[in-house]
PDB file of C-alpha atoms in Angstrom:
ATOM      1  CA  MET A1170       0.849 -14.858  -0.748  1.00 95.00           C
ATOM      2  CA  LYS A1171      -1.689 -13.060  -2.887  1.00 97.00           C
ATOM      3  CA  ILE A1172      -4.027 -10.379  -1.553  1.00 98.00           C
ATOM      4  CA  ARG A1173      -6.954  -8.565  -3.114  1.00 98.00           C
ATOM      5  CA  ILE A1174      -7.525  -4.878  -2.403  1.00 98.00           C
ATOM      6  CA  SER A1175     -11.032  -3.656  -3.269  1.00 98.00           C
ATOM      7  CA  TRP A1176     -12.699  -0.238  -3.295  1.00 98.00           C
ATOM      8  CA  PRO A1177     -15.984   1.019  -4.792  1.00 98.00           C
ATOM      9  CA  ALA A1178     -14.569   1.698  -8.276  1.00 98.00           C
ATOM     10  CA  GLY A1179     -12.327  -1.358  -8.646  1.00 97.00           C
ATOM     11  CA  HIS A1180      -9.860  -3.845  -7.249  1.00 98.00           C
ATOM     12  CA  LEU A1181      -6.306  -5.103  -7.705  1.00 98.00           C
ATOM     13  CA  THR A1182      -4.440  -8.197  -6.609  1.00 98.00           C
ATOM     14  CA  ALA A1183      -0.897  -8.144  -5.324  1.00 98.00           C
ATOM     15  CA  THR A1184       1.756 -10.739  -4.669  1.00 98.00           C
ATOM     16  CA  LEU A1185       3.520 -10.343  -1.325  1.00 98.00           C
ATOM     17  CA  ASP A1186       6.935 -11.700  -0.416  1.00 97.00           C
ATOM     18  CA  GLU A1187       7.355 -13.644   2.805  1.00 96.00           C
ATOM     19  CA  THR A1188       8.465 -11.042   5.354  1.00 97.00           C
ATOM     20  CA  PRO A1189       7.729 -10.468   9.051  1.00 97.00           C
ATOM     21  CA  THR A1190       5.408  -7.614   8.045  1.00 98.00           C
ATOM     22  CA  SER A1191       3.481  -9.594   5.421  1.00 97.00           C
ATOM     23  CA  THR A1192       3.055 -12.430   7.944  1.00 97.00           C
ATOM     24  CA  ALA A1193       1.629  -9.980  10.518  1.00 98.00           C
ATOM     25  CA  LEU A1194      -0.641  -8.456   7.863  1.00 97.00           C
ATOM     26  CA  ALA A1195      -1.889 -11.890   6.754  1.00 97.00           C
ATOM     27  CA  ALA A1196      -2.880 -12.683  10.338  1.00 97.00           C
ATOM     28  CA  ALA A1197      -5.076  -9.542  10.391  1.00 97.00           C
ATOM     29  CA  LEU A1198      -6.953 -10.312   7.145  1.00 98.00           C
ATOM     30  CA  PRO A1199      -9.607  -9.658   6.106  1.00 98.00           C
ATOM     31  CA  LEU A1200      -9.546  -5.999   7.065  1.00 98.00           C
ATOM     32  CA  SER A1201     -11.545  -2.908   6.162  1.00 98.00           C
ATOM     33  CA  ALA A1202     -10.411   0.697   6.368  1.00 98.00           C
ATOM     34  CA  SER A1203     -11.022   4.179   5.048  1.00 98.00           C
ATOM     35  CA  ALA A1204      -8.747   5.297   2.202  1.00 98.00           C
ATOM     36  CA  HIS A1205      -6.540   8.369   2.278  1.00 98.00           C
ATOM     37  CA  THR A1206      -4.820   9.832  -0.764  1.00 98.00           C
ATOM     38  CA  TRP A1207      -1.515  11.711  -0.877  1.00 97.00           C
ATOM     39  CA  GLY A1208      -0.521  12.728  -4.370  1.00 97.00           C
ATOM     40  CA  GLU A1209      -0.479   9.500  -6.374  1.00 98.00           C
ATOM     41  CA  GLU A1210      -0.478   7.252  -3.320  1.00 98.00           C
ATOM     42  CA  VAL A1211      -3.292   5.508  -1.473  1.00 98.00           C
ATOM     43  CA  TYR A1212      -2.762   4.608   2.163  1.00 98.00           C
ATOM     44  CA  PHE A1213      -4.939   3.274   4.957  1.00 98.00           C
ATOM     45  CA  ASP A1214      -4.720   2.010   8.513  1.00 97.00           C
ATOM     46  CA  THR A1215      -4.372  -1.739   9.024  1.00 98.00           C
ATOM     47  CA  GLY A1216      -4.418  -1.982  12.817  1.00 96.00           C
ATOM     48  CA  VAL A1217      -1.123  -3.908  12.513  1.00 97.00           C
ATOM     49  CA  SER A1218       1.976  -2.601  14.336  1.00 97.00           C
ATOM     50  CA  VAL A1219       5.402  -3.770  13.155  1.00 97.00           C
ATOM     51  CA  ALA A1220       8.987  -2.525  13.293  1.00 97.00           C
ATOM     52  CA  VAL A1221      10.919  -1.090  10.365  1.00 97.00           C
ATOM     53  CA  GLU A1222      12.664  -3.987   8.623  1.00 97.00           C
ATOM     54  CA  PRO A1223      16.194  -3.987   7.224  1.00 94.00           C
ATOM     55  CA  GLY A1224      15.871  -2.968   3.590  1.00 94.00           C
ATOM     56  CA  ALA A1225      13.023  -0.481   4.189  1.00 98.00           C
ATOM     57  CA  GLN A1226      12.867   2.040   1.335  1.00 98.00           C
ATOM     58  CA  GLN A1227      11.548   5.559   0.885  1.00 98.00           C
ATOM     59  CA  VAL A1228      11.783   5.671  -2.926  1.00 98.00           C
ATOM     60  CA  VAL A1229      10.038   2.722  -4.577  1.00 98.00           C
ATOM     61  CA  GLU A1230       8.679   1.718  -7.956  1.00 97.00           C
ATOM     62  CA  PRO A1231       5.048   2.631  -8.713  1.00 97.00           C
ATOM     63  CA  GLY A1232       2.932  -0.410  -7.875  1.00 98.00           C
ATOM     64  CA  THR A1233       4.980  -1.389  -4.830  1.00 98.00           C
ATOM     65  CA  VAL A1234       2.997  -2.631  -1.838  1.00 98.00           C
ATOM     66  CA  ALA A1235       4.675  -0.984   1.140  1.00 98.00           C
ATOM     67  CA  PHE A1236       3.964  -0.821   4.862  1.00 98.00           C
ATOM     68  CA  TRP A1237       4.329   2.554   6.583  1.00 98.00           C
ATOM     69  CA  THR A1238       5.324   1.596  10.132  1.00 97.00           C
ATOM     70  CA  GLU A1239       4.821   5.125  11.527  1.00 96.00           C
ATOM     71  CA  GLY A1240       1.134   4.991  10.555  1.00 96.00           C
ATOM     72  CA  ASP A1241       0.437   1.233  10.856  1.00 98.00           C
ATOM     73  CA  ALA A1242      -0.716   1.606   7.252  1.00 98.00           C
ATOM     74  CA  LEU A1243      -0.379   0.044   3.838  1.00 98.00           C
ATOM     75  CA  ALA A1244       1.112   2.603   1.446  1.00 98.00           C
ATOM     76  CA  LEU A1245       0.317   2.003  -2.225  1.00 98.00           C
ATOM     77  CA  PRO A1246       2.109   4.436  -4.543  1.00 98.00           C
ATOM     78  CA  TYR A1247       1.207   4.528  -8.225  1.00 98.00           C
ATOM     79  CA  GLY A1248       3.108   7.722  -9.135  1.00 97.00           C
ATOM     80  CA  PRO A1249       4.629  10.831  -7.568  1.00 97.00           C
ATOM     81  CA  THR A1250       3.738  12.043  -4.071  1.00 97.00           C
ATOM     82  CA  PRO A1251       3.967  15.667  -2.861  1.00 97.00           C
ATOM     83  CA  ILE A1252       7.607  15.097  -1.764  1.00 98.00           C
ATOM     84  CA  SER A1253       8.740  13.230  -4.899  1.00 97.00           C
ATOM     85  CA  ARG A1254      11.628  14.535  -6.963  1.00 95.00           C
ATOM     86  CA  GLY A1255      10.773  14.208 -10.619  1.00 90.00           C
ATOM     87  CA  GLY A1256       8.542  11.252 -11.448  1.00 90.00           C
ATOM     88  CA  GLU A1257       9.688   8.994  -8.603  1.00 96.00           C
ATOM     89  CA  SER A1258       7.353   7.485  -5.978  1.00 97.00           C
ATOM     90  CA  ARG A1259       8.720   8.850  -2.694  1.00 98.00           C
ATOM     91  CA  LEU A1260       6.971   7.672   0.468  1.00 98.00           C
ATOM     92  CA  ALA A1261       6.614   9.804   3.621  1.00 97.00           C
ATOM     93  CA  SER A1262       9.420   7.848   5.312  1.00 97.00           C
ATOM     94  CA  PRO A1263      11.211   4.517   4.763  1.00 98.00           C
ATOM     95  CA  CYS A1264       8.618   1.742   4.506  1.00 98.00           C
ATOM     96  CA  ASN A1265       8.801  -2.050   4.603  1.00 98.00           C
ATOM     97  CA  VAL A1266       8.501  -3.390   1.061  1.00 98.00           C
ATOM     98  CA  LEU A1267       6.021  -6.275   0.917  1.00 98.00           C
ATOM     99  CA  GLY A1268       5.585  -6.970  -2.793  1.00 98.00           C
ATOM    100  CA  SER A1269       3.910  -5.519  -5.867  1.00 98.00           C
ATOM    101  CA  PHE A1270       0.622  -5.339  -7.733  1.00 98.00           C
ATOM    102  CA  ASP A1271      -0.126  -7.956 -10.384  1.00 97.00           C
ATOM    103  CA  GLY A1272      -2.043  -5.491 -12.592  1.00 94.00           C
ATOM    104  CA  ASP A1273      -1.798  -1.814 -13.538  1.00 97.00           C
ATOM    105  CA  PRO A1274      -1.284   0.180 -10.318  1.00 97.00           C
ATOM    106  CA  ARG A1275      -2.719   3.271 -12.050  1.00 97.00           C
ATOM    107  CA  LEU A1276      -6.163   1.783 -11.273  1.00 98.00           C
ATOM    108  CA  LEU A1277      -5.531   3.191  -7.788  1.00 98.00           C
ATOM    109  CA  ALA A1278      -6.239   6.636  -9.309  1.00 98.00           C
ATOM    110  CA  THR A1279      -9.941   5.730  -8.984  1.00 98.00           C
ATOM    111  CA  VAL A1280      -9.686   5.571  -5.170  1.00 98.00           C
ATOM    112  CA  ARG A1281     -11.178   8.663  -3.532  1.00 98.00           C
ATOM    113  CA  ASP A1282     -10.252  10.003  -0.100  1.00 97.00           C
ATOM    114  CA  GLY A1283     -12.629   8.356   2.377  1.00 98.00           C
ATOM    115  CA  ASP A1284     -13.531   5.387   0.146  1.00 98.00           C
ATOM    116  CA  PRO A1285     -13.988   2.099   1.991  1.00 98.00           C
ATOM    117  CA  ILE A1286     -11.110  -0.302   1.292  1.00 98.00           C
ATOM    118  CA  ARG A1287     -11.124  -4.038   1.912  1.00 98.00           C
ATOM    119  CA  VAL A1288      -8.044  -6.277   1.962  1.00 98.00           C
ATOM    120  CA  GLU A1289      -8.375 -10.058   1.880  1.00 98.00           C
ATOM    121  CA  ARG A1290      -6.500 -13.105   0.690  1.00 97.00           C
ATOM    122  CA  ALA A1291      -6.897 -13.630  -3.045  1.00 95.00           C
TER     123      ALA A1291
END
Protein backbone atom coordinates (compact mmCIF):
# COMPACT_ATOMS: atom_id res chain seq x y z
CA MET A 1 0.00 0.00 0.00
CA LYS A 2 1.21 3.49 -0.78
CA ILE A 3 0.46 6.50 1.40
CA ARG A 4 1.08 10.20 0.91
CA ILE A 5 2.13 12.38 3.84
CA SER A 6 1.67 16.12 3.25
CA TRP A 7 2.59 19.23 5.22
CA PRO A 8 2.71 22.94 4.29
CA ALA A 9 6.24 22.84 2.84
CA GLY A 10 6.06 19.51 1.00
CA HIS A 11 5.01 15.89 0.79
CA LEU A 12 6.42 12.38 0.50
CA THR A 13 4.99 9.03 -0.49
CA ALA A 14 5.80 5.81 1.29
CA THR A 15 5.31 2.14 0.56
CA LEU A 16 3.95 0.15 3.49
CA ASP A 17 4.27 -3.59 4.00
CA GLU A 18 1.18 -5.61 4.85
CA THR A 19 1.18 -5.78 8.66
CA PRO A 20 -1.56 -5.67 11.32
CA THR A 21 -0.53 -2.08 12.08
CA SER A 22 -0.55 -0.89 8.46
CA THR A 23 -3.99 -2.50 8.01
CA ALA A 24 -5.31 -0.63 11.08
CA LEU A 25 -3.73 2.61 9.83
CA ALA A 26 -5.25 2.17 6.35
CA ALA A 27 -8.70 1.84 7.90
CA ALA A 28 -8.23 5.24 9.60
CA LEU A 29 -7.18 7.12 6.44
CA PRO A 30 -7.39 9.90 5.54
CA LEU A 31 -6.23 11.48 8.78
CA SER A 32 -5.00 14.90 9.86
CA ALA A 33 -2.80 15.71 12.84
CA SER A 34 -0.41 18.25 14.28
CA ALA A 35 3.29 17.51 13.77
CA HIS A 36 5.83 17.18 16.55
CA THR A 37 9.58 17.12 16.02
CA TRP A 38 12.19 15.32 18.11
CA GLY A 39 15.70 15.75 16.78
CA GLU A 40 15.55 14.52 13.19
CA GLU A 41 12.23 12.74 13.61
CA VAL A 42 8.68 13.83 12.88
CA TYR A 43 5.86 12.15 14.78
CA PHE A 44 2.14 12.71 15.12
CA ASP A 45 -0.95 11.13 16.63
CA THR A 46 -3.02 8.85 14.40
CA GLY A 47 -5.90 7.96 16.72
CA VAL A 48 -5.05 4.29 15.99
CA SER A 49 -4.22 1.96 18.91
CA VAL A 50 -2.30 -1.25 18.17
CA ALA A 51 -0.05 -3.66 20.05
CA VAL A 52 3.71 -3.93 19.63
CA GLU A 53 4.36 -6.47 16.87
CA PRO A 54 7.07 -9.13 16.85
CA GLY A 55 10.04 -7.57 15.09
CA ALA A 56 9.48 -4.06 16.52
CA GLN A 57 12.72 -2.06 16.38
CA GLN A 58 14.16 0.91 18.24
CA VAL A 59 17.07 1.58 15.87
CA VAL A 60 15.95 1.92 12.25
CA GLU A 61 17.23 3.29 8.96
CA PRO A 62 16.48 6.95 8.19
CA GLY A 63 13.34 7.02 6.05
CA THR A 64 11.65 4.16 7.89
CA VAL A 65 7.91 4.56 8.48
CA ALA A 66 7.40 3.34 12.03
CA PHE A 67 4.46 3.22 14.42
CA TRP A 68 5.07 4.23 18.04
CA THR A 69 2.52 2.16 19.95
CA GLU A 70 3.03 4.05 23.24
CA GLY A 71 1.89 7.28 21.57
CA ASP A 72 -0.54 5.92 18.93
CA ALA A 73 1.69 7.84 16.53
CA LEU A 74 3.53 7.51 13.26
CA ALA A 75 7.25 8.06 13.87
CA LEU A 76 9.21 9.21 10.82
CA PRO A 77 12.96 9.42 11.47
CA TYR A 78 15.22 11.02 8.88
CA GLY A 79 18.39 11.22 11.02
CA PRO A 80 19.54 11.16 14.64
CA THR A 81 17.19 11.77 17.58
CA PRO A 82 18.24 13.13 21.00
CA ILE A 83 18.92 9.56 22.24
CA SER A 84 20.79 8.34 19.14
CA ARG A 85 24.32 7.02 19.44
CA GLY A 86 26.38 8.36 16.58
CA GLY A 87 24.43 8.93 13.37
CA GLU A 88 21.81 6.22 13.94
CA SER A 89 18.04 6.86 14.01
CA ARG A 90 17.01 5.70 17.49
CA LEU A 91 13.30 5.89 18.30
CA ALA A 92 11.92 6.58 21.80
CA SER A 93 11.08 2.89 22.24
CA PRO A 94 10.68 -0.17 19.98
CA CYS A 95 8.23 0.67 17.18
CA ASN A 96 6.36 -1.40 14.61
CA VAL A 97 8.10 -1.06 11.25
CA LEU A 98 5.57 -0.39 8.48
CA GLY A 99 7.69 0.42 5.44
CA SER A 100 9.82 3.21 4.01
CA PHE A 101 9.67 6.46 2.07
CA ASP A 102 9.91 6.34 -1.72
CA GLY A 103 11.81 9.66 -1.92
CA ASP A 104 14.44 11.50 0.12
CA PRO A 105 13.36 11.38 3.79
CA ARG A 106 15.46 14.50 4.47
CA LEU A 107 12.50 16.47 3.05
CA LEU A 108 10.99 15.90 6.51
CA ALA A 109 13.46 18.55 7.76
CA THR A 110 10.99 21.13 6.40
CA VAL A 111 8.29 20.02 8.86
CA ARG A 112 7.93 22.46 11.75
CA ASP A 113 6.57 21.62 15.20
CA GLY A 114 2.82 22.26 15.06
CA ASP A 115 2.51 22.01 11.26
CA PRO A 116 -0.68 20.35 10.04
CA ILE A 117 0.02 16.88 8.61
CA ARG A 118 -2.30 14.89 6.37
CA VAL A 119 -1.96 11.17 5.60
CA GLU A 120 -3.95 9.57 2.79
CA ARG A 121 -3.71 6.73 0.32
CA ALA A 122 -1.47 7.60 -2.61
